[in-house]
Amino acid sequence: MGLLSGKTAIITGASKGIGKGIAETFAKQGANVAFTFLSSVEKGQALEQELQQYGTRVKGYRSDASKMEDAEALVAQVVEDFGGVHIVVNNAGITKDTLLMRMTEEDFNRVIEVNLNSVFNMTKAVQRTFLKQRSGSIINISSVVGVKGNAGQANYAASKAGIIGFTKSVALELGSRNIRCNAIAPGFIETEMTAVLDENTVQQWRDGIPLKRGGSAEDVANACLFLASDMSGYITGQVMNVCGGMLT
Ligand code: NAD
């Protein structure tokens, strides 16, 4: 029996990186997993295959998190395929980093659409299902950058700070229906994406972190597991920093 036995989770943007780690951890803990990807059809199929070993139901869906129609269609399809949904992890996100001086309106708007509108879209889409069953856990992946800001990431920081305000508001609105909504703010997480960076630069980042290492997708996934499970039944409207002590 895992911590998520009998529960169905939707995880957005799970073909790689942190989302993939969350999908793996959830399946290992007995959850049925419905995950989304945008363009990586092959990676999505590979993950669907890989997760079969844990013996729960796993299905990948092609869905653009920045589109409301896609979010609505996704939730309807998952409810039909799995018979319900209990957990939503809004993980899909992008960066378009540059200094404000060079940042175009398009760079700003696209990051807001993918990172922030996506959280609104999925929460709206799943709300009725959660209200009917009088339970649900929503976990939004923010960032330490949304808490403290970062030069060269004004668009990304705005989207991630927006997620925090949204999370707290939803927690206040839906708490009386036993629907919980929390955010996770990861620090520097080492994924396929950071593996291509210069090793010296990465080492300097690690040295600046109190725990002296970058985080792993699994570190973030374990925090998600806690917030998704009944172990966190009395926790809502919170931001959990998973950052090796970067924020104190
Ligand atoms: P990643 O680029 O490896 O993964 C992001 C995923 O989102 C990909 O699978 C991508 O296909 C998907 N995606 C992008 N746009 C999408 C869309 N419109 N619809 C559906 N899916 C879409 O990045 P990651 O490092 O795994 O990041 C995952 C989340 O964690 C993001 O929200 C990111 O902002 C956040 N985060 C990452 C770090 C870090 O250090 N890696 C730190 C803080 C927060």
Coordinates of C-alpha atoms in Angstrom, one line a residue, residues 11 68 85 100 151 180 198 214 245:
I11 CA 0.5 16.0 -13.6
M68 CA -8.3 26.7 -21.4
V85 CA -9.3 12.7 -10.2
L100 CA 14.0 43.9 -19.0
A151 CA 17.7 39.7 -12.5
R180 CA -6.5 22.0 -0.4
D198 CA 29.2 24.7 -17.7
G214 CA 21.6 21.2 -6.3
G245 CA 18.2 26.3 2.5

